[in-house]
mmCIF file with all atom_site columns, C-alpha atoms in Angstrom:
data_model
loop_
_atom_site.group_PDB
_atom_site.id
_atom_site.type_symbol
_atom_site.label_atom_id
_atom_site.label_alt_id
_atom_site.label_comp_id
_atom_site.label_asym_id
_atom_site.label_entity_id
_atom_site.label_seq_id
_atom_site.pdbx_PDB_ins_code
_atom_site.Cartn_x
_atom_site.Cartn_y
_atom_site.Cartn_z
_atom_site.occupancy
_atom_site.B_iso_or_equiv
_atom_site.pdbx_formal_charge
_atom_site.auth_seq_id
_atom_site.auth_comp_id
_atom_site.auth_asym_id
_atom_site.auth_atom_id
_atom_site.pdbx_PDB_model_num
ATOM 1   C CA . MET A 1 1   ? -27.825 2.855   7.046   1.00 44.00 ? 1   MET A CA 1
ATOM 2   C CA . PRO A 1 2   ? -27.567 3.200   3.794   1.00 55.00 ? 2   PRO A CA 1
ATOM 3   C CA . ILE A 1 3   ? -26.372 6.751   1.914   1.00 71.00 ? 3   ILE A CA 1
ATOM 4   C CA . ASN A 1 4   ? -29.315 8.209   -0.342  1.00 86.00 ? 4   ASN A CA 1
ATOM 5   C CA . GLU A 1 5   ? -26.846 9.277   -3.035  1.00 86.00 ? 5   GLU A CA 1
ATOM 6   C CA . GLN A 1 6   ? -28.830 11.614  -4.894  1.00 88.00 ? 6   GLN A CA 1
ATOM 7   C CA . LYS A 1 7   ? -29.396 13.485  -1.820  1.00 91.00 ? 7   LYS A CA 1
ATOM 8   C CA . LEU A 1 8   ? -25.750 13.856  -1.049  1.00 92.00 ? 8   LEU A CA 1
ATOM 9   C CA . ILE A 1 9   ? -24.972 14.714  -4.607  1.00 92.00 ? 9   ILE A CA 1
ATOM 10  C CA . ALA A 1 10  ? -27.865 17.527  -4.457  1.00 92.00 ? 10  ALA A CA 1
ATOM 11  C CA . GLU A 1 11  ? -26.159 18.664  -0.797  1.00 94.00 ? 11  GLU A CA 1
ATOM 12  C CA . LEU A 1 12  ? -22.590 18.376  -2.543  1.00 94.00 ? 12  LEU A CA 1
ATOM 13  C CA . GLN A 1 13  ? -23.880 20.836  -5.097  1.00 93.00 ? 13  GLN A CA 1
ATOM 14  C CA . ASN A 1 14  ? -25.518 23.167  -3.077  1.00 94.00 ? 14  ASN A CA 1
ATOM 15  C CA . PRO A 1 15  ? -22.996 25.946  -1.671  1.00 94.00 ? 15  PRO A CA 1
ATOM 16  C CA . LYS A 1 16  ? -25.514 26.379  1.445   1.00 96.00 ? 16  LYS A CA 1
ATOM 17  C CA . THR A 1 17  ? -25.050 23.019  1.925   1.00 95.00 ? 17  THR A CA 1
ATOM 18  C CA . LYS A 1 18  ? -21.726 21.984  0.249   1.00 94.00 ? 18  LYS A CA 1
ATOM 19  C CA . GLU A 1 19  ? -19.256 21.892  3.082   1.00 94.00 ? 19  GLU A CA 1
ATOM 20  C CA . LEU A 1 20  ? -21.455 19.907  6.007   1.00 95.00 ? 20  LEU A CA 1
ATOM 21  C CA . ALA A 1 21  ? -22.366 17.288  2.936   1.00 95.00 ? 21  ALA A CA 1
ATOM 22  C CA . PHE A 1 22  ? -18.437 17.330  2.380   1.00 95.00 ? 22  PHE A CA 1
ATOM 23  C CA . LYS A 1 23  ? -17.753 15.940  5.705   1.00 95.00 ? 23  LYS A CA 1
ATOM 24  C CA . GLN A 1 24  ? -20.291 13.858  6.032   1.00 94.00 ? 24  GLN A CA 1
ATOM 25  C CA . LEU A 1 25  ? -18.942 12.076  2.210   1.00 94.00 ? 25  LEU A CA 1
ATOM 26  C CA . LEU A 1 26  ? -15.503 12.518  4.496   1.00 94.00 ? 26  LEU A CA 1
ATOM 27  C CA . SER A 1 27  ? -16.818 10.433  6.579   1.00 93.00 ? 27  SER A CA 1
ATOM 28  C CA . LEU A 1 28  ? -18.406 7.919   4.499   1.00 92.00 ? 28  LEU A CA 1
ATOM 29  C CA . TYR A 1 29  ? -15.411 7.346   1.816   1.00 93.00 ? 29  TYR A CA 1
ATOM 30  C CA . LYS A 1 30  ? -12.401 8.413   3.484   1.00 95.00 ? 30  LYS A CA 1
ATOM 31  C CA . GLU A 1 31  ? -11.313 4.743   4.705   1.00 93.00 ? 31  GLU A CA 1
ATOM 32  C CA . ARG A 1 32  ? -12.196 3.086   1.511   1.00 91.00 ? 32  ARG A CA 1
ATOM 33  C CA . LEU A 1 33  ? -10.243 5.603   -0.492  1.00 94.00 ? 33  LEU A CA 1
ATOM 34  C CA . TYR A 1 34  ? -7.481  5.625   1.538   1.00 94.00 ? 34  TYR A CA 1
ATOM 35  C CA . TRP A 1 35  ? -6.871  1.633   1.388   1.00 91.00 ? 35  TRP A CA 1
ATOM 36  C CA . HIS A 1 36  ? -7.797  2.041   -2.304  1.00 90.00 ? 36  HIS A CA 1
ATOM 37  C CA . ILE A 1 37  ? -4.882  4.269   -2.328  1.00 91.00 ? 37  ILE A CA 1
ATOM 38  C CA . ARG A 1 38  ? -2.363  2.953   -0.066  1.00 89.00 ? 38  ARG A CA 1
ATOM 39  C CA . LYS A 1 39  ? -2.508  -0.250  -2.368  1.00 85.00 ? 39  LYS A CA 1
ATOM 40  C CA . ILE A 1 40  ? -1.139  1.603   -5.260  1.00 85.00 ? 40  ILE A CA 1
ATOM 41  C CA . VAL A 1 41  ? 1.341   4.184   -3.577  1.00 86.00 ? 41  VAL A CA 1
ATOM 42  C CA . ILE A 1 42  ? 2.380   1.636   -0.488  1.00 80.00 ? 42  ILE A CA 1
ATOM 43  C CA . SER A 1 43  ? 3.672   4.584   1.772   1.00 81.00 ? 43  SER A CA 1
ATOM 44  C CA . HIS A 1 44  ? 1.415   6.058   4.637   1.00 85.00 ? 44  HIS A CA 1
ATOM 45  C CA . THR A 1 45  ? 2.542   9.348   3.879   1.00 88.00 ? 45  THR A CA 1
ATOM 46  C CA . ASP A 1 46  ? 2.236   9.850   0.799   1.00 90.00 ? 46  ASP A CA 1
ATOM 47  C CA . THR A 1 47  ? -1.190  8.061   0.693   1.00 93.00 ? 47  THR A CA 1
ATOM 48  C CA . ASP A 1 48  ? -2.309  10.478  3.202   1.00 94.00 ? 48  ASP A CA 1
ATOM 49  C CA . ASP A 1 49  ? -0.991  13.136  0.622   1.00 95.00 ? 49  ASP A CA 1
ATOM 50  C CA . VAL A 1 50  ? -2.474  11.918  -2.109  1.00 96.00 ? 50  VAL A CA 1
ATOM 51  C CA . LEU A 1 51  ? -5.804  11.706  -0.475  1.00 97.00 ? 51  LEU A CA 1
ATOM 52  C CA . GLN A 1 52  ? -5.742  14.978  0.918   1.00 96.00 ? 52  GLN A CA 1
ATOM 53  C CA . ASN A 1 53  ? -5.170  15.817  -3.327  1.00 96.00 ? 53  ASN A CA 1
ATOM 54  C CA . THR A 1 54  ? -8.218  13.442  -4.411  1.00 96.00 ? 54  THR A CA 1
ATOM 55  C CA . PHE A 1 55  ? -10.798 15.070  -1.225  1.00 96.00 ? 55  PHE A CA 1
ATOM 56  C CA . ILE A 1 56  ? -9.651  18.569  -3.248  1.00 96.00 ? 56  ILE A CA 1
ATOM 57  C CA . LYS A 1 57  ? -10.303 17.559  -6.382  1.00 96.00 ? 57  LYS A CA 1
ATOM 58  C CA . ILE A 1 58  ? -13.512 15.743  -5.700  1.00 96.00 ? 58  ILE A CA 1
ATOM 59  C CA . PHE A 1 59  ? -14.845 19.058  -3.775  1.00 95.00 ? 59  PHE A CA 1
ATOM 60  C CA . LYS A 1 60  ? -13.662 21.171  -6.654  1.00 95.00 ? 60  LYS A CA 1
ATOM 61  C CA . ASN A 1 61  ? -15.363 19.026  -8.875  1.00 95.00 ? 61  ASN A CA 1
ATOM 62  C CA . ILE A 1 62  ? -18.030 17.949  -7.570  1.00 94.00 ? 62  ILE A CA 1
ATOM 63  C CA . ASP A 1 63  ? -20.465 20.734  -9.733  1.00 92.00 ? 63  ASP A CA 1
ATOM 64  C CA . GLY A 1 64  ? -19.835 19.246  -12.455 1.00 90.00 ? 64  GLY A CA 1
ATOM 65  C CA . PHE A 1 65  ? -20.320 15.668  -11.386 1.00 90.00 ? 65  PHE A CA 1
ATOM 66  C CA . LYS A 1 66  ? -22.745 14.655  -14.007 1.00 83.00 ? 66  LYS A CA 1
ATOM 67  C CA . LYS A 1 67  ? -24.188 11.526  -12.202 1.00 80.00 ? 67  LYS A CA 1
ATOM 68  C CA . GLN A 1 68  ? -23.512 8.989   -15.100 1.00 79.00 ? 68  GLN A CA 1
ATOM 69  C CA . SER A 1 69  ? -21.639 6.581   -12.793 1.00 81.00 ? 69  SER A CA 1
ATOM 70  C CA . LYS A 1 70  ? -22.368 6.422   -8.865  1.00 87.00 ? 70  LYS A CA 1
ATOM 71  C CA . LEU A 1 71  ? -20.861 8.829   -7.004  1.00 91.00 ? 71  LEU A CA 1
ATOM 72  C CA . TYR A 1 72  ? -18.263 6.467   -5.008  1.00 88.00 ? 72  TYR A CA 1
ATOM 73  C CA . SER A 1 73  ? -17.233 5.204   -8.827  1.00 89.00 ? 73  SER A CA 1
ATOM 74  C CA . TRP A 1 74  ? -16.278 8.836   -9.892  1.00 93.00 ? 74  TRP A CA 1
ATOM 75  C CA . MET A 1 75  ? -14.363 9.475   -6.500  1.00 94.00 ? 75  MET A CA 1
ATOM 76  C CA . TYR A 1 76  ? -12.518 5.767   -6.941  1.00 92.00 ? 76  TYR A CA 1
ATOM 77  C CA . ARG A 1 77  ? -11.513 7.316   -10.744 1.00 92.00 ? 77  ARG A CA 1
ATOM 78  C CA . ILE A 1 78  ? -10.229 10.289  -9.187  1.00 94.00 ? 78  ILE A CA 1
ATOM 79  C CA . ALA A 1 79  ? -8.320  8.911   -6.611  1.00 94.00 ? 79  ALA A CA 1
ATOM 80  C CA . THR A 1 80  ? -6.909  6.166   -8.184  1.00 92.00 ? 80  THR A CA 1
ATOM 81  C CA . ASN A 1 81  ? -5.673  8.848   -11.206 1.00 92.00 ? 81  ASN A CA 1
ATOM 82  C CA . GLU A 1 82  ? -4.769  10.625  -8.077  1.00 94.00 ? 82  GLU A CA 1
ATOM 83  C CA . ALA A 1 83  ? -2.560  7.640   -7.340  1.00 91.00 ? 83  ALA A CA 1
ATOM 84  C CA . ILE A 1 84  ? -1.167  6.512   -10.645 1.00 88.00 ? 84  ILE A CA 1
ATOM 85  C CA . THR A 1 85  ? 0.230   10.387  -11.302 1.00 90.00 ? 85  THR A CA 1
ATOM 86  C CA . PHE A 1 86  ? 1.862   10.319  -7.972  1.00 91.00 ? 86  PHE A CA 1
ATOM 87  C CA . ILE A 1 87  ? 3.864   6.856   -8.198  1.00 86.00 ? 87  ILE A CA 1
ATOM 88  C CA . ASN A 1 88  ? 4.622   8.598   -12.068 1.00 84.00 ? 88  ASN A CA 1
ATOM 89  C CA . LYS A 1 89  ? 5.874   11.539  -10.771 1.00 88.00 ? 89  LYS A CA 1
ATOM 90  C CA . ARG A 1 90  ? 7.998   9.807   -7.928  1.00 83.00 ? 90  ARG A CA 1
ATOM 91  C CA . ALA A 1 91  ? 9.534   7.110   -10.555 1.00 77.00 ? 91  ALA A CA 1
ATOM 92  C CA . SER A 1 92  ? 10.244  9.901   -12.737 1.00 79.00 ? 92  SER A CA 1
ATOM 93  C CA . GLN A 1 93  ? 11.996  12.875  -10.197 1.00 81.00 ? 93  GLN A CA 1
ATOM 94  C CA . LYS A 1 94  ? 14.450  9.294   -9.079  1.00 74.00 ? 94  LYS A CA 1
ATOM 95  C CA . ASN A 1 95  ? 14.734  8.485   -12.712 1.00 78.00 ? 95  ASN A CA 1
ATOM 96  C CA . VAL A 1 96  ? 13.446  5.097   -12.735 1.00 74.00 ? 96  VAL A CA 1
ATOM 97  C CA . ALA A 1 97  ? 10.734  2.800   -14.104 1.00 71.00 ? 97  ALA A CA 1
ATOM 98  C CA . ILE A 1 98  ? 7.859   2.538   -12.677 1.00 70.00 ? 98  ILE A CA 1
ATOM 99  C CA . ALA A 1 99  ? 7.841   -0.916  -11.870 1.00 69.00 ? 99  ALA A CA 1
ATOM 100 C CA . GLU A 1 100 ? 11.158  -1.153  -10.153 1.00 73.00 ? 100 GLU A CA 1
ATOM 101 C CA . TYR A 1 101 ? 10.009  2.242   -8.183  1.00 71.00 ? 101 TYR A CA 1
ATOM 102 C CA . GLN A 1 102 ? 7.022   -0.083  -6.944  1.00 70.00 ? 102 GLN A CA 1
ATOM 103 C CA . GLN A 1 103 ? 9.424   -2.781  -6.003  1.00 69.00 ? 103 GLN A CA 1
ATOM 104 C CA . GLN A 1 104 ? 11.530  -0.340  -4.081  1.00 71.00 ? 104 GLN A CA 1
ATOM 105 C CA . LEU A 1 105 ? 8.337   0.976   -2.263  1.00 69.00 ? 105 LEU A CA 1
ATOM 106 C CA . VAL A 1 106 ? 7.246   -2.831  -1.469  1.00 68.00 ? 106 VAL A CA 1
ATOM 107 C CA . SER A 1 107 ? 11.118  -3.930  -0.154  1.00 65.00 ? 107 SER A CA 1
ATOM 108 C CA . SER A 1 108 ? 10.500  -0.963  2.527   1.00 64.00 ? 108 SER A CA 1
ATOM 109 C CA . LEU A 1 109 ? 7.633   -2.186  4.085   1.00 57.00 ? 109 LEU A CA 1
ATOM 110 C CA . ASP A 1 110 ? 9.742   -3.961  6.140   1.00 53.00 ? 110 ASP A CA 1
ATOM 111 C CA . SER A 1 111 ? 10.866  -1.036  8.080   1.00 51.00 ? 111 SER A CA 1
ATOM 112 C CA . ASP A 1 112 ? 7.343   0.954   7.497   1.00 52.00 ? 112 ASP A CA 1
ATOM 113 C CA . THR A 1 113 ? 5.874   0.891   11.123  1.00 49.00 ? 113 THR A CA 1
ATOM 114 C CA . TRP A 1 114 ? 2.109   1.669   9.499   1.00 50.00 ? 114 TRP A CA 1
ATOM 115 C CA . PHE A 1 115 ? 2.588   -1.334  7.641   1.00 49.00 ? 115 PHE A CA 1
ATOM 116 C CA . THR A 1 116 ? 0.805   -4.366  10.057  1.00 51.00 ? 116 THR A CA 1
ATOM 117 C CA . GLY A 1 117 ? 0.726   -7.446  7.629   1.00 55.00 ? 117 GLY A CA 1
ATOM 118 C CA . ASN A 1 118 ? 2.849   -10.915 7.944   1.00 58.00 ? 118 ASN A CA 1
ATOM 119 C CA . GLU A 1 119 ? 5.027   -12.273 5.950   1.00 65.00 ? 119 GLU A CA 1
ATOM 120 C CA . ILE A 1 120 ? 2.423   -14.004 3.651   1.00 67.00 ? 120 ILE A CA 1
ATOM 121 C CA . GLU A 1 121 ? 1.290   -10.101 3.260   1.00 72.00 ? 121 GLU A CA 1
ATOM 122 C CA . GLN A 1 122 ? 4.502   -8.861  2.268   1.00 71.00 ? 122 GLN A CA 1
ATOM 123 C CA . ILE A 1 123 ? 5.082   -11.867 -0.170  1.00 78.00 ? 123 ILE A CA 1
ATOM 124 C CA . LEU A 1 124 ? 1.638   -10.953 -1.985  1.00 81.00 ? 124 LEU A CA 1
ATOM 125 C CA . GLN A 1 125 ? 2.477   -7.157  -1.857  1.00 79.00 ? 125 GLN A CA 1
ATOM 126 C CA . LYS A 1 126 ? 5.595   -7.953  -4.075  1.00 80.00 ? 126 LYS A CA 1
ATOM 127 C CA . ALA A 1 127 ? 3.923   -10.247 -6.149  1.00 85.00 ? 127 ALA A CA 1
ATOM 128 C CA . ILE A 1 128 ? 1.314   -7.353  -6.649  1.00 86.00 ? 128 ILE A CA 1
ATOM 129 C CA . ALA A 1 129 ? 4.544   -4.892  -7.382  1.00 81.00 ? 129 ALA A CA 1
ATOM 130 C CA . THR A 1 130 ? 5.815   -6.977  -10.521 1.00 83.00 ? 130 THR A CA 1
ATOM 131 C CA . LEU A 1 131 ? 2.323   -6.865  -12.212 1.00 87.00 ? 131 LEU A CA 1
ATOM 132 C CA . PRO A 1 132 ? 1.871   -4.299  -15.499 1.00 87.00 ? 132 PRO A CA 1
ATOM 133 C CA . GLU A 1 133 ? -0.310  -1.522  -13.454 1.00 85.00 ? 133 GLU A CA 1
ATOM 134 C CA . LYS A 1 134 ? -3.645  -2.301  -14.956 1.00 88.00 ? 134 LYS A CA 1
ATOM 135 C CA . GLN A 1 135 ? -3.050  -5.351  -13.403 1.00 91.00 ? 135 GLN A CA 1
ATOM 136 C CA . GLN A 1 136 ? -2.634  -4.348  -10.301 1.00 90.00 ? 136 GLN A CA 1
ATOM 137 C CA . LEU A 1 137 ? -5.075  -1.680  -10.480 1.00 90.00 ? 137 LEU A CA 1
ATOM 138 C CA . VAL A 1 138 ? -7.987  -4.398  -11.516 1.00 93.00 ? 138 VAL A CA 1
ATOM 139 C CA . PHE A 1 139 ? -6.718  -7.209  -9.372  1.00 92.00 ? 139 PHE A CA 1
ATOM 140 C CA . ASN A 1 140 ? -6.865  -4.853  -5.729  1.00 89.00 ? 140 ASN A CA 1
ATOM 141 C CA . MET A 1 141 ? -9.817  -3.165  -6.926  1.00 90.00 ? 141 MET A CA 1
ATOM 142 C CA . LYS A 1 142 ? -11.204 -6.917  -7.502  1.00 91.00 ? 142 LYS A CA 1
ATOM 143 C CA . TYR A 1 143 ? -9.357  -9.026  -4.831  1.00 89.00 ? 143 TYR A CA 1
ATOM 144 C CA . PHE A 1 144 ? -9.018  -6.404  -1.767  1.00 85.00 ? 144 PHE A CA 1
ATOM 145 C CA . ASP A 1 145 ? -11.860 -4.119  -2.524  1.00 85.00 ? 145 ASP A CA 1
ATOM 146 C CA . THR A 1 146 ? -14.034 -6.955  -3.763  1.00 87.00 ? 146 THR A CA 1
ATOM 147 C CA . LEU A 1 147 ? -15.774 -4.699  -6.271  1.00 90.00 ? 147 LEU A CA 1
ATOM 148 C CA . LYS A 1 148 ? -17.310 -6.105  -9.365  1.00 92.00 ? 148 LYS A CA 1
ATOM 149 C CA . TYR A 1 149 ? -16.597 -6.173  -12.819 1.00 94.00 ? 149 TYR A CA 1
ATOM 150 C CA . HIS A 1 150 ? -19.219 -3.686  -13.970 1.00 92.00 ? 150 HIS A CA 1
ATOM 151 C CA . GLU A 1 151 ? -18.193 -1.197  -10.732 1.00 91.00 ? 151 GLU A CA 1
ATOM 152 C CA . ILE A 1 152 ? -14.388 -1.413  -12.420 1.00 92.00 ? 152 ILE A CA 1
ATOM 153 C CA . SER A 1 153 ? -15.427 -1.162  -16.055 1.00 92.00 ? 153 SER A CA 1
ATOM 154 C CA . GLU A 1 154 ? -16.975 2.355   -14.641 1.00 88.00 ? 154 GLU A CA 1
ATOM 155 C CA . ILE A 1 155 ? -14.019 3.247   -13.146 1.00 88.00 ? 155 ILE A CA 1
ATOM 156 C CA . LEU A 1 156 ? -11.641 2.193   -15.690 1.00 88.00 ? 156 LEU A CA 1
ATOM 157 C CA . GLY A 1 157 ? -13.189 2.668   -18.743 1.00 88.00 ? 157 GLY A CA 1
ATOM 158 C CA . THR A 1 158 ? -12.517 -1.099  -19.801 1.00 91.00 ? 158 THR A CA 1
ATOM 159 C CA . SER A 1 159 ? -14.933 -3.785  -20.875 1.00 95.00 ? 159 SER A CA 1
ATOM 160 C CA . VAL A 1 160 ? -15.366 -6.312  -18.419 1.00 95.00 ? 160 VAL A CA 1
ATOM 161 C CA . GLY A 1 161 ? -14.447 -9.352  -20.738 1.00 95.00 ? 161 GLY A CA 1
ATOM 162 C CA . ALA A 1 162 ? -10.914 -7.346  -20.965 1.00 95.00 ? 162 ALA A CA 1
ATOM 163 C CA . LEU A 1 163 ? -11.420 -6.624  -16.844 1.00 95.00 ? 163 LEU A CA 1
ATOM 164 C CA . LYS A 1 164 ? -11.751 -10.593 -16.270 1.00 96.00 ? 164 LYS A CA 1
ATOM 165 C CA . ALA A 1 165 ? -8.673  -11.726 -18.507 1.00 95.00 ? 165 ALA A CA 1
ATOM 166 C CA . SER A 1 166 ? -6.786  -8.967  -16.763 1.00 95.00 ? 166 SER A CA 1
ATOM 167 C CA . TYR A 1 167 ? -7.685  -10.313 -13.471 1.00 95.00 ? 167 TYR A CA 1
ATOM 168 C CA . HIS A 1 168 ? -6.881  -14.184 -14.332 1.00 95.00 ? 168 HIS A CA 1
ATOM 169 C CA . ILE A 1 169 ? -3.884  -13.310 -15.543 1.00 95.00 ? 169 ILE A CA 1
ATOM 170 C CA . ALA A 1 170 ? -2.350  -10.950 -12.663 1.00 94.00 ? 170 ALA A CA 1
ATOM 171 C CA . VAL A 1 171 ? -3.884  -14.195 -9.997  1.00 93.00 ? 171 VAL A CA 1
ATOM 172 C CA . LYS A 1 172 ? -1.526  -16.467 -12.080 1.00 94.00 ? 172 LYS A CA 1
ATOM 173 C CA . LYS A 1 173 ? 1.316   -14.153 -12.538 1.00 92.00 ? 173 LYS A CA 1
ATOM 174 C CA . ILE A 1 174 ? 1.081   -13.913 -8.511  1.00 90.00 ? 174 ILE A CA 1
ATOM 175 C CA . GLU A 1 175 ? 0.780   -17.708 -7.586  1.00 90.00 ? 175 GLU A CA 1
ATOM 176 C CA . GLN A 1 176 ? 4.138   -18.342 -9.894  1.00 91.00 ? 176 GLN A CA 1
ATOM 177 C CA . PHE A 1 177 ? 5.622   -15.600 -7.796  1.00 87.00 ? 177 PHE A CA 1
ATOM 178 C CA . ILE A 1 178 ? 5.053   -17.047 -4.907  1.00 83.00 ? 178 ILE A CA 1
ATOM 179 C CA . LYS A 1 179 ? 5.679   -20.158 -5.896  1.00 85.00 ? 179 LYS A CA 1
ATOM 180 C CA . ASN A 1 180 ? 9.236   -19.460 -6.712  1.00 86.00 ? 180 ASN A CA 1
ATOM 181 C CA . ASN A 1 181 ? 9.615   -16.494 -3.800  1.00 77.00 ? 181 ASN A CA 1
ATOM 182 C CA . HIS A 1 182 ? 8.332   -19.062 -0.888  1.00 64.00 ? 182 HIS A CA 1
#
């Protein structure tokens, strides 16, 4: 059953119905946001932390939501920013470049009991981790989350043309990585 987004937003912004509406929001979007964040931070435990921070931020800031974008796009942007902030902070704490930190995370997938992917999926994750941050985001949103370019544009604040170019370049780099490593 499709949700009535305007009604949900109104309930989220009403102090009397906010908590109940937020529970509905959680059940509707928790899993989708989990997998989006997981593709960025890799680790299940870290994903749970970032997801929790994302929903705290959504809860605190829902009153300021201006309805200029879809609710999901707004939440997706918050999740993306939280995940990127988390990765940047971790890389900084470990005193390594972000790309190097992501490579370390992908390499640790072998021992991650929450990762159920096969060898091909692991190679794909390693390939994605070699991409610059923006290309990673665009590729993940388009390929895994099957978002349309205009939705990604809303989330990342980038033109559709630039997104198409980023996606095309990302696909070429991934193909090359897979050819060289398989």
